[in-house]
mmCIF file of C-alpha atoms and ligand atoms in Angstrom:
data_model
loop_
_atom_site.group_PDB
_atom_site.id
_atom_site.type_symbol
_atom_site.label_atom_id
_atom_site.label_comp_id
_atom_site.label_asym_id
_atom_site.label_seq_id
_atom_site.Cartn_x
_atom_site.Cartn_y
_atom_site.Cartn_z
ATOM 1 C CA MET A 123 -15.033 4.157 -26.142
ATOM 2 C CA LYS A 124 -12.532 4.687 -23.343
ATOM 3 C CA THR A 125 -11.948 0.955 -22.480
ATOM 4 C CA ARG A 126 -11.115 0.543 -26.234
ATOM 5 C CA GLN A 127 -8.603 3.141 -25.966
ATOM 6 C CA ILE A 128 -7.056 1.638 -22.978
ATOM 7 C CA VAL A 129 -6.989 -2.001 -24.704
ATOM 8 C CA LEU A 130 -5.327 -0.353 -27.605
ATOM 9 C CA THR A 131 -2.763 1.476 -25.536
ATOM 10 C CA LEU A 132 -1.992 -1.800 -23.618
ATOM 11 C CA ILE A 133 -1.535 -3.689 -26.713
ATOM 12 C CA ALA A 134 0.847 -0.969 -28.239
ATOM 13 C CA MET A 135 2.896 -0.864 -24.927
ATOM 14 C CA ILE A 136 3.140 -4.807 -25.139
ATOM 15 C CA ALA A 137 4.037 -4.915 -28.675
ATOM 16 C CA LEU A 138 6.782 -2.140 -27.858
ATOM 17 C CA SER A 139 8.364 -3.988 -25.018
ATOM 18 C CA ALA A 140 8.338 -7.360 -26.709
ATOM 19 C CA CYS A 141 10.144 -5.208 -29.562
ATOM 20 C CA ALA A 142 12.815 -3.761 -27.062
ATOM 21 C CA GLN A 143 13.659 -7.325 -26.202
ATOM 22 C CA THR A 144 13.650 -9.580 -29.345
ATOM 23 C CA GLN A 145 13.980 -7.223 -32.550
ATOM 24 C CA PHE A 146 16.994 -5.629 -33.797
ATOM 25 C CA THR A 147 17.584 -3.303 -36.935
ATOM 26 C CA ALA A 148 18.565 -4.637 -40.219
ATOM 27 C CA LEU A 149 22.264 -3.085 -39.454
ATOM 28 C CA GLU A 150 22.200 -4.734 -35.789
ATOM 29 C CA GLN A 151 21.629 -8.155 -37.498
ATOM 30 C CA GLN A 152 24.308 -7.626 -40.052
ATOM 31 C CA GLN A 153 27.266 -5.945 -38.366
ATOM 32 C CA ILE A 154 29.053 -7.843 -35.692
ATOM 33 C CA SER A 155 30.715 -4.847 -34.092
ATOM 34 C CA ILE A 156 28.152 -2.274 -33.580
ATOM 35 C CA GLU A 157 27.264 0.204 -30.626
ATOM 36 C CA ASP A 158 24.337 -0.276 -28.404
ATOM 37 C CA PRO A 159 22.508 2.874 -28.098
ATOM 38 C CA THR A 160 20.797 2.083 -24.916
ATOM 39 C CA LEU A 161 23.957 0.897 -23.148
ATOM 40 C CA PHE A 162 25.194 4.255 -21.906
ATOM 41 C CA GLU A 163 22.058 6.153 -22.314
ATOM 42 C CA LYS A 164 21.589 6.857 -18.678
ATOM 43 C CA SER A 165 25.282 6.720 -17.460
ATOM 44 C CA ASP A 166 28.529 6.631 -18.511
ATOM 45 C CA ALA A 167 29.139 3.566 -16.491
ATOM 46 C CA PHE A 168 27.741 0.474 -15.448
ATOM 47 C CA THR A 169 28.557 -2.473 -13.222
ATOM 48 C CA VAL A 170 27.781 -6.306 -13.465
ATOM 49 C CA ASP A 171 27.998 -8.517 -10.481
ATOM 50 C CA PHE A 172 29.266 -11.940 -11.560
ATOM 51 C CA ALA A 173 29.242 -12.921 -7.970
ATOM 52 C CA SER A 174 25.403 -12.977 -7.626
ATOM 53 C CA GLY A 175 22.150 -12.674 -9.463
ATOM 54 C CA ARG A 176 21.300 -14.107 -12.868
ATOM 55 C CA ASP A 177 24.746 -13.091 -14.151
ATOM 56 C CA LYS A 178 26.109 -15.947 -11.993
ATOM 57 C CA ASP A 179 24.408 -18.309 -14.461
ATOM 58 C CA TYR A 180 27.163 -19.066 -16.922
ATOM 59 C CA CYS A 181 28.311 -21.538 -19.151
ATOM 60 C CA PHE A 182 31.734 -21.768 -20.968
ATOM 61 C CA PRO A 183 30.935 -22.128 -24.676
ATOM 62 C CA LEU A 184 32.855 -25.436 -25.108
ATOM 63 C CA PRO A 185 33.078 -26.954 -21.640
ATOM 64 C CA VAL A 186 35.752 -29.451 -22.845
ATOM 65 C CA GLY A 187 37.558 -27.169 -25.062
ATOM 66 C CA LYS A 188 41.244 -25.676 -24.690
ATOM 67 C CA ALA A 189 40.995 -22.069 -24.728
ATOM 68 C CA LYS A 190 43.659 -19.601 -26.219
ATOM 69 C CA LEU A 191 43.516 -15.980 -26.106
ATOM 70 C CA MET A 192 44.666 -14.168 -29.371
ATOM 71 C CA SER A 193 46.112 -10.547 -29.432
ATOM 72 C CA ASP A 194 43.132 -9.164 -30.722
ATOM 73 C CA TYR A 195 40.907 -10.555 -27.548
ATOM 74 C CA ASN A 196 39.386 -13.184 -29.505
ATOM 75 C CA VAL A 197 39.621 -16.570 -27.792
ATOM 76 C CA GLU A 198 40.031 -19.707 -30.036
ATOM 77 C CA ILE A 199 38.544 -22.755 -28.183
ATOM 78 C CA GLU A 200 39.767 -25.841 -29.831
ATOM 79 C CA THR A 201 37.672 -28.701 -29.558
ATOM 80 C CA THR A 202 36.631 -31.871 -31.356
ATOM 81 C CA ARG A 203 34.540 -32.079 -34.449
ATOM 82 C CA GLY A 204 30.682 -31.893 -33.918
ATOM 83 C CA ASP A 205 30.674 -30.381 -30.434
ATOM 84 C CA ALA A 206 27.958 -28.277 -29.274
ATOM 85 C CA VAL A 207 28.623 -24.616 -28.799
ATOM 86 C CA LYS A 208 26.658 -23.009 -25.853
ATOM 87 C CA SER A 209 25.749 -19.337 -24.868
ATOM 88 C CA MET A 210 27.646 -18.174 -22.288
ATOM 89 C CA PHE A 211 24.873 -16.128 -20.736
ATOM 90 C CA ALA A 212 21.103 -15.994 -21.302
ATOM 91 C CA GLY A 213 20.158 -13.408 -23.662
ATOM 92 C CA VAL A 214 18.623 -12.647 -27.235
ATOM 93 C CA VAL A 215 20.439 -13.660 -30.539
ATOM 94 C CA ARG A 216 21.097 -10.332 -32.350
ATOM 95 C CA LEU A 217 22.731 -11.646 -35.237
ATOM 96 C CA SER A 218 23.189 -15.114 -36.964
ATOM 97 C CA ARG A 219 24.671 -15.076 -40.249
ATOM 98 C CA HIS A 220 27.389 -16.077 -42.489
ATOM 99 C CA SER A 221 30.457 -13.532 -42.837
ATOM 100 C CA ALA A 222 33.525 -13.785 -44.996
ATOM 101 C CA THR A 223 35.773 -13.437 -42.091
ATOM 102 C CA ASN A 224 34.171 -15.459 -39.437
ATOM 103 C CA GLY A 225 32.352 -18.141 -41.342
ATOM 104 C CA ASN A 226 29.089 -18.615 -39.659
ATOM 105 C CA VAL A 227 28.887 -16.237 -36.738
ATOM 106 C CA ILE A 228 26.307 -15.605 -34.131
ATOM 107 C CA VAL A 229 26.195 -12.534 -31.702
ATOM 108 C CA VAL A 230 23.993 -12.861 -28.523
ATOM 109 C CA ARG A 231 23.338 -9.721 -26.449
ATOM 110 C CA HIS A 232 22.717 -10.191 -22.954
ATOM 111 C CA PRO A 233 20.858 -8.028 -20.213
ATOM 112 C CA ASN A 234 24.005 -7.520 -18.509
ATOM 113 C CA GLY A 235 25.283 -5.252 -21.131
ATOM 114 C CA LEU A 236 27.708 -7.610 -22.698
ATOM 115 C CA GLU A 237 27.401 -9.215 -25.934
ATOM 116 C CA THR A 238 28.989 -12.641 -26.790
ATOM 117 C CA VAL A 239 30.402 -13.617 -30.363
ATOM 118 C CA TYR A 240 30.671 -17.204 -31.506
ATOM 119 C CA GLY A 241 32.297 -17.680 -35.014
ATOM 120 C CA ASN A 242 33.490 -20.510 -37.246
ATOM 121 C CA ASN A 243 30.602 -22.533 -36.648
ATOM 122 C CA ALA A 244 29.782 -25.401 -38.875
ATOM 123 C CA GLU A 245 26.254 -24.780 -38.394
ATOM 124 C CA ASN A 246 24.144 -21.968 -36.457
ATOM 125 C CA LEU A 247 20.997 -23.484 -34.836
ATOM 126 C CA VAL A 248 19.509 -19.915 -33.507
ATOM 127 C CA LYS A 249 18.168 -17.123 -35.746
ATOM 128 C CA SER A 250 18.265 -13.313 -34.745
ATOM 129 C CA GLY A 251 15.526 -12.607 -32.065
ATOM 130 C CA ASP A 252 15.562 -16.073 -30.480
ATOM 131 C CA LYS A 253 15.875 -15.953 -26.796
ATOM 132 C CA VAL A 254 18.546 -18.327 -25.227
ATOM 133 C CA LYS A 255 19.545 -19.431 -22.075
ATOM 134 C CA ALA A 256 22.896 -19.762 -20.296
ATOM 135 C CA GLY A 257 24.587 -23.184 -21.515
ATOM 136 C CA GLN A 258 21.870 -23.701 -24.381
ATOM 137 C CA THR A 259 23.274 -25.087 -27.657
ATOM 138 C CA ILE A 260 23.460 -22.266 -30.212
ATOM 139 C CA ALA A 261 25.514 -23.851 -33.021
ATOM 140 C CA ILE A 262 27.959 -26.805 -34.007
ATOM 141 C CA VAL A 263 31.571 -26.129 -33.934
ATOM 142 C CA GLY A 264 33.346 -25.729 -37.288
ATOM 143 C CA THR A 265 36.565 -27.034 -38.924
ATOM 144 C CA GLU A 266 39.176 -24.776 -40.594
ATOM 145 C CA LYS A 267 42.352 -26.125 -41.884
ATOM 146 C CA GLY A 268 42.017 -29.226 -40.018
ATOM 147 C CA ARG A 269 41.291 -27.421 -36.694
ATOM 148 C CA THR A 270 38.036 -27.613 -34.855
ATOM 149 C CA PHE A 271 37.518 -24.505 -32.955
ATOM 150 C CA CYS A 272 35.203 -21.611 -31.960
ATOM 151 C CA ARG A 273 36.247 -18.055 -32.374
ATOM 152 C CA PHE A 274 34.815 -16.348 -29.570
ATOM 153 C CA ALA A 275 34.666 -12.915 -28.143
ATOM 154 C CA ILE A 276 33.217 -10.835 -25.568
ATOM 155 C CA MET A 277 32.100 -7.164 -26.598
ATOM 156 C CA VAL A 278 30.844 -4.211 -24.867
ATOM 157 C CA ASN A 279 29.288 -1.434 -27.024
ATOM 158 C CA GLY A 280 30.709 -3.116 -30.185
ATOM 159 C CA SER A 281 34.318 -3.370 -29.122
ATOM 160 C CA ARG A 282 36.089 -6.475 -27.655
ATOM 161 C CA ILE A 283 37.207 -6.519 -24.138
ATOM 162 C CA ASN A 284 39.716 -8.799 -22.621
ATOM 163 C CA PRO A 285 37.926 -11.814 -21.962
ATOM 164 C CA SER A 286 40.180 -13.127 -19.070
ATOM 165 C CA ILE A 287 38.704 -10.260 -17.053
ATOM 166 C CA ILE A 288 35.465 -12.023 -17.035
ATOM 167 C CA PHE A 289 36.425 -15.875 -16.879
ATOM 168 C CA SER A 290 39.834 -17.976 -16.509
ATOM 169 C CA LEU A 291 41.068 -19.361 -19.591
ATOM 170 C CA GLU A 292 42.565 -22.453 -17.852
ATOM 171 C CA SER A 293 39.428 -23.590 -15.571
ATOM 172 C CA HIS A 294 37.014 -21.954 -17.653
ATOM 173 C CA ARG A 295 35.464 -20.652 -14.614
ATOM 174 C CA LEU A 296 33.537 -17.309 -14.193
ATOM 175 C CA ARG A 297 35.479 -14.874 -12.135
ATOM 176 C CA GLN A 298 33.076 -14.138 -9.177
ATOM 177 C CA GLN A 299 33.442 -10.383 -8.938
ATOM 178 C CA LEU A 300 31.867 -6.918 -9.714
ATOM 179 C CA VAL A 301 33.191 -5.189 -12.815
ATOM 180 C CA LEU A 302 32.881 -1.669 -14.025
ATOM 181 C CA PHE A 303 32.358 -0.866 -17.479
ATOM 182 C CA GLN A 304 32.999 2.769 -18.238
ATOM 183 C CA LYS A 305 32.344 4.638 -21.538
ATOM 184 C CA THR A 306 35.670 6.442 -22.871
ATOM 185 C CA ALA A 307 36.149 8.383 -26.144
ATOM 186 C CA ASN A 308 35.728 6.939 -29.454
ATOM 187 C CA TRP A 309 33.260 4.137 -28.243
ATOM 188 C CA LYS A 310 35.865 2.225 -26.413
ATOM 189 C CA VAL A 311 35.084 0.817 -22.966
ATOM 190 C CA ASN A 312 37.176 0.576 -19.790
ATOM 191 C CA VAL A 313 36.943 -2.427 -17.955
ATOM 192 C CA SER A 314 37.942 -2.853 -14.583
ATOM 193 C CA VAL A 315 37.389 -5.060 -11.509
ATOM 194 C CA MET A 316 36.092 -3.533 -8.544
ATOM 195 C CA LYS A 317 37.563 -4.257 -5.054
ATOM 196 C CA GLU A 318 35.710 -7.002 -3.208
ATOM 197 C CA PRO A 319 33.105 -5.537 -0.991
ATOM 198 C CA VAL A 320 33.946 -5.620 2.659
ATOM 199 C CA VAL A 321 31.775 -8.152 4.260
ATOM 200 C CA GLU A 322 31.464 -7.800 8.017
ATOM 201 C CA LYS A 323 32.430 -10.866 9.480
ATOM 202 C CA PRO A 324 30.021 -12.112 12.125
ATOM 203 C CA GLU A 325 31.294 -13.056 15.357
ATOM 204 C CA SER A 326 32.302 -16.791 15.494
ATOM 205 C CA VAL A 327 29.789 -17.032 18.436
ATOM 206 C CA GLN A 328 26.943 -14.919 18.640
ATOM 207 C CA TRP A 329 26.757 -13.299 21.921
ATOM 208 C CA TRP A 330 22.806 -12.483 21.626
ATOM 209 C CA ALA A 331 19.814 -13.505 20.287
ATOM 210 C CA TYR A 332 16.471 -12.110 19.423
ATOM 211 C CA PRO A 333 14.015 -14.051 21.759
ATOM 212 C CA LEU A 334 11.459 -14.422 19.082
ATOM 213 C CA PRO A 335 12.734 -14.286 15.530
ATOM 214 C CA GLY A 336 10.008 -13.026 13.316
ATOM 215 C CA ALA A 337 7.889 -11.806 15.572
ATOM 216 C CA LYS A 338 5.739 -8.545 15.711
ATOM 217 C CA VAL A 339 5.148 -6.368 18.771
ATOM 218 C CA ILE A 340 1.419 -6.812 19.343
ATOM 219 C CA SER A 341 1.683 -4.678 22.775
ATOM 220 C CA PRO A 342 4.829 -2.603 23.620
ATOM 221 C CA TYR A 343 6.126 -1.735 27.039
ATOM 222 C CA GLY A 344 4.768 1.015 29.113
ATOM 223 C CA LYS A 345 1.229 2.525 30.259
ATOM 224 C CA ARG A 346 -1.460 -0.031 29.424
ATOM 225 C CA GLY A 347 -4.883 1.065 30.783
ATOM 226 C CA GLY A 348 -4.315 2.122 34.243
ATOM 227 C CA ARG A 349 -1.307 -0.278 34.879
ATOM 228 C CA ARG A 350 2.381 -0.547 33.648
ATOM 229 C CA HIS A 351 3.007 -3.089 31.224
ATOM 230 C CA THR A 352 6.426 -4.440 32.347
ATOM 231 C CA GLY A 353 7.466 -6.073 29.179
ATOM 232 C CA VAL A 354 7.039 -6.141 25.470
ATOM 233 C CA ASP A 355 4.389 -8.636 23.926
ATOM 234 C CA LEU A 356 5.740 -10.427 20.907
ATOM 235 C CA LYS A 357 3.687 -12.692 18.645
ATOM 236 C CA THR A 358 4.524 -15.126 15.974
ATOM 237 C CA THR A 359 2.618 -18.450 16.047
ATOM 238 C CA ASN A 360 1.603 -20.892 19.009
ATOM 239 C CA ARG A 361 4.337 -23.201 20.192
ATOM 240 C CA ASP A 362 7.102 -21.308 18.501
ATOM 241 C CA ASN A 363 10.752 -21.530 19.831
ATOM 242 C CA ILE A 364 11.612 -18.930 22.337
ATOM 243 C CA LEU A 365 15.201 -18.153 22.371
ATOM 244 C CA ALA A 366 17.460 -17.349 25.212
ATOM 245 C CA ALA A 367 18.597 -13.603 24.600
ATOM 246 C CA PHE A 368 22.102 -14.106 26.139
ATOM 247 C CA ASP A 369 24.238 -16.594 27.836
ATOM 248 C CA GLY A 370 23.343 -17.318 31.528
ATOM 249 C CA GLU A 371 21.932 -19.374 34.142
ATOM 250 C CA VAL A 372 18.072 -20.171 34.533
ATOM 251 C CA VAL A 373 16.892 -18.900 37.896
ATOM 252 C CA TYR A 374 13.411 -19.734 37.688
ATOM 253 C CA SER A 375 11.214 -22.250 35.472
ATOM 254 C CA GLY A 376 7.765 -22.734 36.434
ATOM 255 C CA VAL A 377 4.202 -21.292 36.794
ATOM 256 C CA TYR A 378 4.123 -17.923 38.264
ATOM 257 C CA SER A 379 0.622 -16.358 38.843
ATOM 258 C CA GLY A 380 -0.583 -14.214 35.853
ATOM 259 C CA TYR A 381 2.693 -14.914 34.143
ATOM 260 C CA GLY A 382 1.678 -18.534 33.515
ATOM 261 C CA ASN A 383 4.718 -20.639 32.348
ATOM 262 C CA LEU A 384 7.710 -18.388 33.127
ATOM 263 C CA VAL A 385 11.325 -18.873 32.447
ATOM 264 C CA ARG A 386 13.747 -16.319 34.132
ATOM 265 C CA ILE A 387 17.571 -16.120 33.299
ATOM 266 C CA ARG A 388 20.159 -14.163 34.869
ATOM 267 C CA HIS A 389 23.067 -13.128 32.696
ATOM 268 C CA ASP A 390 26.673 -12.010 33.371
ATOM 269 C CA ASN A 391 25.995 -8.692 31.374
ATOM 270 C CA GLY A 392 23.792 -7.371 34.189
ATOM 271 C CA LEU A 393 20.369 -8.143 32.946
ATOM 272 C CA GLU A 394 17.563 -10.562 33.925
ATOM 273 C CA THR A 395 15.321 -11.653 31.080
ATOM 274 C CA TYR A 396 11.649 -13.084 31.549
ATOM 275 C CA TYR A 397 9.931 -15.276 29.114
ATOM 276 C CA SER A 398 6.306 -16.007 29.903
ATOM 277 C CA HIS A 399 2.940 -17.186 28.915
ATOM 278 C CA ASN A 400 4.908 -20.482 27.496
ATOM 279 C CA SER A 401 3.044 -23.431 26.482
ATOM 280 C CA LYS A 402 5.942 -25.305 27.834
ATOM 281 C CA ASN A 403 9.279 -24.523 29.500
ATOM 282 C CA LEU A 404 12.379 -26.583 28.218
ATOM 283 C CA VAL A 405 14.783 -25.622 30.848
ATOM 284 C CA LYS A 406 15.159 -25.942 34.561
ATOM 285 C CA VAL A 407 16.531 -23.890 37.477
ATOM 286 C CA GLY A 408 20.427 -24.183 37.293
ATOM 287 C CA ASP A 409 20.810 -24.887 33.603
ATOM 288 C CA GLN A 410 23.295 -22.860 32.027
ATOM 289 C CA VAL A 411 22.141 -21.690 28.509
ATOM 290 C CA LYS A 412 23.665 -20.102 25.605
ATOM 291 C CA ALA A 413 22.349 -16.975 23.468
ATOM 292 C CA GLY A 414 20.113 -18.634 20.976
ATOM 293 C CA ASP A 415 19.272 -21.955 22.851
ATOM 294 C CA VAL A 416 15.638 -22.789 22.734
ATOM 295 C CA ILE A 417 14.324 -22.498 26.192
ATOM 296 C CA ALA A 418 10.657 -22.466 25.865
ATOM 297 C CA LEU A 419 7.606 -22.570 23.286
ATOM 298 C CA THR A 420 5.181 -19.831 22.967
ATOM 299 C CA GLY A 421 1.732 -20.284 24.321
ATOM 300 C CA GLN A 422 -1.236 -18.662 26.183
ATOM 301 C CA THR A 423 -0.789 -19.592 29.740
ATOM 302 C CA GLY A 424 -1.421 -17.277 32.723
ATOM 303 C CA ARG A 425 -3.237 -13.826 31.765
ATOM 304 C CA ALA A 426 -3.062 -13.838 28.152
ATOM 305 C CA THR A 427 -5.749 -13.229 25.380
ATOM 306 C CA THR A 428 -3.807 -14.960 22.554
ATOM 307 C CA PRO A 429 -0.501 -17.008 22.193
ATOM 308 C CA HIS A 430 2.505 -14.547 22.550
ATOM 309 C CA LEU A 431 5.633 -14.320 24.358
ATOM 310 C CA HIS A 432 5.881 -11.648 27.121
ATOM 311 C CA PHE A 433 9.433 -10.482 27.183
ATOM 312 C CA GLU A 434 10.949 -8.521 30.099
ATOM 313 C CA THR A 435 14.426 -7.172 30.510
ATOM 314 C CA ARG A 436 15.338 -6.220 34.135
ATOM 315 C CA VAL A 437 18.091 -4.490 36.017
ATOM 316 C CA GLY A 438 18.398 -4.995 39.538
ATOM 317 C CA GLY A 439 14.818 -6.389 39.823
ATOM 318 C CA GLN A 440 13.283 -3.427 38.187
ATOM 319 C CA PRO A 441 11.816 -3.765 34.579
ATOM 320 C CA VAL A 442 13.450 -1.818 31.997
ATOM 321 C CA ASN A 443 12.128 -1.223 28.388
ATOM 322 C CA PRO A 444 13.170 -4.089 26.363
ATOM 323 C CA ASN A 445 13.291 -1.585 23.340
ATOM 324 C CA THR A 446 16.386 -0.387 25.292
ATOM 325 C CA TYR A 447 18.596 -3.497 24.391
ATOM 326 C CA PHE A 448 16.672 -4.827 21.248
ATOM 327 C CA ASP A 449 15.250 -3.041 18.211
ATOM 328 C CA HIS A 450 11.963 -4.936 17.680
ATOM 329 C CA GLN A 451 11.611 -3.769 13.991
ATOM 330 C CA THR A 452 14.938 -5.178 12.835
ATOM 331 C CA HIS A 453 15.297 -7.898 15.406
ATOM 332 C CA THR A 454 18.838 -6.809 16.381
ATOM 333 C CA ILE A 455 20.775 -5.757 19.389
ATOM 334 C CA ARG A 456 21.374 -2.121 20.115
ATOM 335 C CA LEU A 457 24.901 -2.141 20.592
ATOM 336 C CA GLU A 458 24.980 1.309 21.904
ATOM 337 C CA ALA A 459 23.388 -0.020 25.175
ATOM 338 C CA PHE A 460 26.293 -2.203 25.906
ATOM 339 C CA ASN A 461 30.037 -1.643 26.643
ATOM 340 C CA LYS A 462 32.417 -4.112 25.287
ATOM 341 C CA LYS A 463 34.738 -5.599 28.130
ATOM 342 C CA ARG A 464 37.703 -8.113 27.482
ATOM 343 C CA ASP A 465 35.288 -11.064 28.343
ATOM 344 C CA GLY A 466 32.089 -9.856 26.772
ATOM 345 C CA TYR A 467 29.598 -7.058 26.722
ATOM 346 C CA VAL A 468 28.027 -5.735 29.624
ATOM 347 C CA ILE A 469 25.054 -3.106 29.910
ATOM 348 C CA LYS A 470 25.558 0.585 30.323
ATOM 349 C CA ARG A 471 24.268 1.984 33.498
HETATM 350 ZN ZN1 ZN B 185 2.768 -8.724 28.233
#
């Protein structure tokens, strides 16, 4: 009994979600300009990021056509007879019918909140409820008084918006930007382009590198049993690339008792770094290395129970917790542990 109820509930839920995606009311299938009751349900504004995600998947309705913006925000895209009209974004056909003013017309509702309108078609090739992809042919362009064109528009909540905010009329390209749509009185919509997000520019030359990208800490620095663990144990896979943490000079490369194969690098920033248990060292004493250079491969030489990198940071010969300089969760440098000088970074003492 209980199982049957669950199954029935599930079926009802599936039917409901399918309904929300592909079924429209009689009015929605009839009227070109109509409010979308779900659009501003949660908030009076929403954004569409045309620079990323699926809204980048875009197609100009008539790729070879010539677009002209009319005063009512319709775009007439003139082309040659028989051309295919394509859906601008992925979506669901809300309306596909003949109207007195628009001829054969299609409206596609897109998940990003926009609706696109394609009028004056010779033939509609989709019907209400059809799912379409960006670039899918939905109609054949029509001819009126000797001119072959598609009457195209973009609507939000039933009102046409200036389409040249979304794409270039000349190049047909989508403008890759973040656009804000705000509800105003009498179901109009304000459209504004948000300032491009400021992307922090990475330094052209990275002055540091995490020694074992993707690694997990399997044993931290500090007390371990009765003795002190002088470094941090980092694990990925056997024979993985070990990177020099900073620019520097190799001052040791060879076997060193319990360390097994060890590489020691002296850096101008005041640190020395140790990389040990390597299956193979790829540098020799005297080599100048850059941050991020591959200096060795991980292994299990010396006193080690599993292949890993034992990584040490030392100041004046004394081990310091590598956690002072690197965040092992995010695999990034701790800038607060360094002072920026004219010719680079040096550790704080
Ligand atoms: Zn260790």
